[in-house]
Structure formats: C-alpha cells, structure tokens
Short mmCIF file of C-alpha atoms and ligand atoms in Angstrom, two decimals:
data_model
loop_
_atom_site.label_atom_id
_atom_site.label_comp_id
_atom_site.label_asym_id
_atom_site.label_seq_id
_atom_site.Cartn_x
_atom_site.Cartn_y
_atom_site.Cartn_z
CA UNK A 1 91.00 162.45 117.19
CA UNK A 2 87.95 163.69 115.26
CA UNK A 3 86.70 167.24 114.76
CA UNK A 4 84.22 167.10 117.58
CA UNK A 5 86.86 166.13 120.10
CA UNK A 6 89.00 169.06 119.07
CA UNK A 7 86.17 171.50 119.60
CA UNK A 8 85.51 170.00 122.95
CA UNK A 9 89.05 170.75 124.24
CA UNK A 10 88.89 173.10 127.21
CA UNK A 11 90.51 176.51 126.80
CA UNK A 12 93.74 176.91 128.79
CA UNK A 13 93.18 178.64 132.08
CA UNK A 14 96.16 180.99 131.88
CA UNK A 15 98.29 182.50 129.10
CA UNK A 16 101.41 180.88 130.57
CA UNK A 17 100.19 177.46 129.64
CA UNK A 18 99.52 178.64 126.06
CA UNK A 19 103.17 179.71 125.87
CA UNK A 20 104.19 176.33 127.25
CA UNK A 21 102.00 174.56 124.68
CA UNK A 22 103.51 176.58 121.83
CA UNK A 23 106.98 175.86 123.16
CA UNK A 24 106.25 172.14 123.31
CA UNK A 25 104.82 172.29 119.80
CA UNK A 26 107.93 174.04 118.46
CA UNK A 27 110.19 171.62 120.27
CA UNK A 28 108.36 168.75 118.60
CA UNK A 29 108.70 170.44 115.21
CA UNK A 30 112.40 171.02 115.75
CA UNK A 31 112.89 167.37 116.51
CA UNK A 32 110.88 166.34 113.45
CA UNK A 33 112.30 168.90 111.03
CA UNK A 34 115.91 169.56 111.96
CA UNK A 35 116.62 171.06 108.54
CA UNK A 36 114.07 173.83 109.03
CA UNK A 37 115.47 174.65 112.45
CA UNK A 38 119.24 174.39 112.21
CA UNK A 39 121.09 174.76 115.47
CA UNK A 40 122.24 178.31 115.97
CA UNK A 41 125.80 177.55 115.08
CA UNK A 42 126.84 174.41 113.31
CA UNK A 43 130.06 175.80 111.96
CA UNK A 44 132.71 173.19 112.40
CA UNK A 45 136.05 174.32 113.63
CA UNK A 46 139.09 172.11 113.80
CA UNK A 47 140.87 172.25 117.11
CA UNK A 48 144.08 170.44 118.07
CA UNK A 49 144.08 167.61 120.60
CA UNK A 50 146.66 164.85 121.31
CA UNK A 51 148.52 165.50 118.06
CA UNK A 52 145.43 165.38 115.82
CA UNK A 53 142.51 167.63 114.99
CA UNK A 54 139.05 167.42 116.57
CA UNK A 55 135.85 168.75 115.05
CA UNK A 56 134.51 171.38 117.41
CA UNK A 57 130.93 172.63 117.19
CA UNK A 58 129.00 175.06 119.32
CA UNK A 59 125.26 174.99 119.94
CA UNK A 60 123.32 177.36 122.13
CA UNK A 61 120.68 175.77 124.33
CA UNK A 62 118.45 178.63 125.46
CA UNK A 63 117.30 176.59 128.44
CA UNK A 64 120.68 175.35 129.65
CA UNK A 65 121.79 176.79 132.98
CA UNK A 66 125.39 175.77 132.45
CA UNK A 67 127.53 175.15 129.41
CA UNK A 68 128.56 171.56 128.92
CA UNK A 69 130.43 169.36 126.49
CA UNK A 70 129.39 166.30 124.58
CA UNK A 71 132.19 164.11 123.30
CA UNK A 72 131.53 161.66 120.52
CA UNK A 73 133.15 160.09 117.51
CA UNK A 74 132.16 163.16 115.52
CA UNK A 75 134.20 165.32 117.82
CA UNK A 76 133.41 167.80 120.49
CA UNK A 77 130.13 169.65 120.87
CA UNK A 78 129.86 172.59 123.23
CA UNK A 79 126.29 173.12 124.36
CA UNK A 80 126.49 176.65 125.54
CA UNK A 81 124.24 178.26 128.09
CA UNK A 82 123.09 181.79 127.16
CA UNK A 83 124.01 182.74 130.76
CA UNK A 84 127.64 181.81 130.23
CA UNK A 85 129.68 184.99 129.83
CA UNK A 86 132.78 183.08 128.69
CA UNK A 87 133.65 182.86 125.02
CA UNK A 88 133.62 179.42 123.37
CA UNK A 89 137.42 179.61 123.15
CA UNK A 90 137.67 180.15 126.91
CA UNK A 91 135.22 177.33 127.62
CA UNK A 92 137.21 175.08 125.29
CA UNK A 93 140.42 175.92 127.13
CA UNK A 94 138.72 174.83 130.37
CA UNK A 95 137.93 171.52 128.69
CA UNK A 96 141.59 171.18 127.72
CA UNK A 97 142.61 171.88 131.30
CA UNK A 98 140.28 169.17 132.56
CA UNK A 99 141.74 166.72 130.05
CA UNK A 100 145.27 167.78 131.03
CA UNK A 101 144.53 167.20 134.69
CA UNK A 102 143.23 163.67 134.05
CA UNK A 103 145.95 162.73 131.55
CA UNK A 104 148.92 164.08 133.49
CA UNK A 105 147.67 162.46 136.72
CA UNK A 106 147.26 159.12 134.98
CA UNK A 107 150.53 159.20 133.02
CA UNK A 108 152.58 160.44 135.99
CA UNK A 109 151.26 157.64 138.21
CA UNK A 110 152.07 155.10 135.51
CA UNK A 111 155.60 156.32 134.74
CA UNK A 112 156.49 156.89 138.40
CA UNK A 113 155.59 153.27 139.12
CA UNK A 114 157.68 152.07 136.18
CA UNK A 115 160.64 154.21 137.24
CA UNK A 116 160.28 153.30 140.92
CA UNK A 117 159.85 156.93 141.97
CA UNK A 118 157.55 158.60 144.46
CA UNK A 119 156.15 162.09 143.91
CA UNK A 120 153.87 164.27 145.95
CA UNK A 121 151.50 166.09 143.61
CA UNK A 122 150.60 166.87 140.01
CA UNK A 123 149.31 170.33 139.19
CA UNK A 124 148.18 171.84 135.93
CA UNK A 125 149.47 175.32 135.17
CA UNK A 126 148.77 177.99 132.64
CA UNK A 127 152.29 179.02 131.70
CA UNK A 128 153.43 180.64 128.50
CA UNK A 129 157.09 179.79 128.99
CA UNK A 130 157.37 176.38 130.61
CA UNK A 131 156.08 172.92 129.68
CA UNK A 132 156.72 171.46 133.07
CA UNK A 133 158.66 171.68 136.28
CA UNK A 134 159.53 169.57 139.28
CA UNK A 135 160.41 170.67 142.81
CA UNK A 136 162.73 168.93 145.26
CA UNK A 137 159.68 168.13 147.35
CA UNK A 138 158.21 166.09 144.50
CA UNK A 139 155.59 168.55 143.28
CA UNK A 140 155.20 168.29 139.52
CA UNK A 141 153.70 171.06 137.42
CA UNK A 142 152.59 170.65 133.84
CA UNK A 143 151.35 173.05 131.22
CA UNK A 144 147.83 172.12 130.05
CA UNK A 145 148.77 173.02 126.44
CA UNK A 146 150.75 169.79 126.18
CA UNK A 147 147.43 167.93 125.66
CA UNK A 148 147.46 169.50 122.20
CA UNK A 149 150.70 167.63 121.44
CA UNK A 150 150.98 163.94 120.47
CA UNK A 151 150.71 161.44 123.37
CA UNK A 152 154.41 160.53 122.99
CA UNK A 153 155.45 164.14 123.61
CA UNK A 154 153.30 164.28 126.75
CA UNK A 155 154.82 161.04 128.01
CA UNK A 156 158.33 162.33 127.32
CA UNK A 157 157.58 165.41 129.40
CA UNK A 158 156.26 163.31 132.29
CA UNK A 159 159.37 161.10 132.18
CA UNK A 160 161.59 164.19 131.99
CA UNK A 161 160.06 165.78 135.10
CA UNK A 162 160.04 162.51 137.02
CA UNK A 163 163.72 161.95 136.18
CA UNK A 164 164.42 165.25 137.96
CA UNK A 165 163.35 163.59 141.19
CA UNK A 166 166.58 161.65 140.95
CA UNK A 167 168.75 164.16 139.08
CA UNK A 168 167.97 167.84 139.67
CA UNK A 169 169.99 168.86 136.61
CA UNK A 170 170.35 168.16 132.91
CA UNK A 171 173.52 166.09 133.24
CA UNK A 172 174.44 162.98 131.25
CA UNK A 173 173.10 160.87 134.08
CA UNK A 174 169.79 162.71 133.86
CA UNK A 175 169.46 162.12 130.10
CA UNK A 176 170.41 158.46 130.55
CA UNK A 177 167.50 158.09 132.98
CA UNK A 178 165.15 159.71 130.46
CA UNK A 179 166.47 157.63 127.56
CA UNK A 180 166.00 154.39 129.50
CA UNK A 181 162.22 155.04 129.56
CA UNK A 182 161.88 157.06 126.39
CA UNK A 183 164.37 156.07 123.67
CA UNK A 184 162.83 158.62 121.29
CA UNK A 185 163.19 161.51 123.72
CA UNK A 186 165.18 163.67 121.26
CA UNK A 187 162.40 163.60 118.68
CA UNK A 188 159.80 164.43 121.33
CA UNK A 189 161.85 167.28 122.73
CA UNK A 190 162.31 168.59 119.19
CA UNK A 191 158.55 168.33 118.53
CA UNK A 192 157.78 170.44 121.58
CA UNK A 193 160.38 173.02 120.62
CA UNK A 194 159.26 173.28 117.02
CA UNK A 195 155.59 173.59 117.94
CA UNK A 196 155.93 175.74 121.03
CA UNK A 197 154.70 178.86 119.25
CA UNK A 198 151.44 177.35 118.04
CA UNK A 199 150.83 175.51 121.31
CA UNK A 200 151.34 178.65 123.33
CA UNK A 201 148.89 180.57 121.16
CA UNK A 202 146.04 178.45 122.54
ZN1 LIG B 1 164.45 169.50 132.91
#
C-alpha cells in the first residue's frame, strides 16, 4: 500500500466501527507481541490431581461469556469469563467434579464387570466425612476429592464399595473379596487415611 492509497481510505461512518478497528488492531498486536501484553494472570499454581501435581493457570478473556478449561501437556488453563461470579478455586472444584464423574463411572463399570456384579447408579458427592458409600439397592456414592488421590487409591475405593454389594459389612469375607481384586488394598486404605486431611481441604 502506498501513501496515496492510505489517504484515499474512506472515513468510518460511525464511531463504533473505529472502536472495532482499534480493538482488531490491539488484538493483532497482542498476538504479535505477547511479551508486551502478558495475560492478566499467568501465575502458575500447582494443584493435585490423580496423585500428582498439575500446573494450573488462570487467564481472563474479557469477551468470554462462560468460563472454560483448556487441558494440555502444560497443565490446566482456566479461561475465565469476567461475568463468572465464582472464584477460580470454585471453578476448579467443578472441573474436579466433572473428572470424578467420568472416572468413577468408568472404573465402576470396569470393576463391576470383572467382579461379576450389577449396580444401579454412580453418584458424585461433596462429603467431608466419607469417601464412598453403597446402598442395598446398588446405588454407589463417591466423594469427588478422591480424584486428587493416586489412581490405585480410587480403584481400591471402587472395589471396596462394589464388594459391599455382596457383603454389607466389613467381615473377613468382605476383605477377602476386596483382596482378590486389589492385593494392595491395605496400602491404598492407609494412603486415603493419611491424606484425608489435605484431600478434604480442597
Ligand atoms: Zn466399607
């Protein structure tokens, strides 16, 4: 484009389009010069997940209508909507609950098939005192905080609750059922006991 062409550009008809042009220009600059326009919060927090630690970052997208998550090898990025009244911690706990729902559904289906048991439902609860429970009717409840624990501890809990479908007690027969599927059950039970304080803080 030469100088003459620039002069020949028509003036925008309304101020709104000027604002839009400036916004587009800034957006282009941001993309080109990320160091001059750091995201509003790039502080990395470490948050527990499946026995390890995930990098957790929060960005604010002024145009986002809803908050959303991006998962990648670098960890978890919360792209927060300015309209979202929830704190990042609360939004993160919702993410954990979603993960818990998927993981407990999947692991319960798998272990029930292996143990030859039928159950009715899997529900995710927000309990401060219990990791899981099982009703006579076959309704299993699990605490979402167990997704913070190692996968083996989560599996132990699933096996434990499923074994209650056959033995509604903690008798020798019950523990034999658990041990048949989970030989390391004592270590997993101990892990959950020893970490219950920090898990329940979440
Ligand atoms: Zn039990």
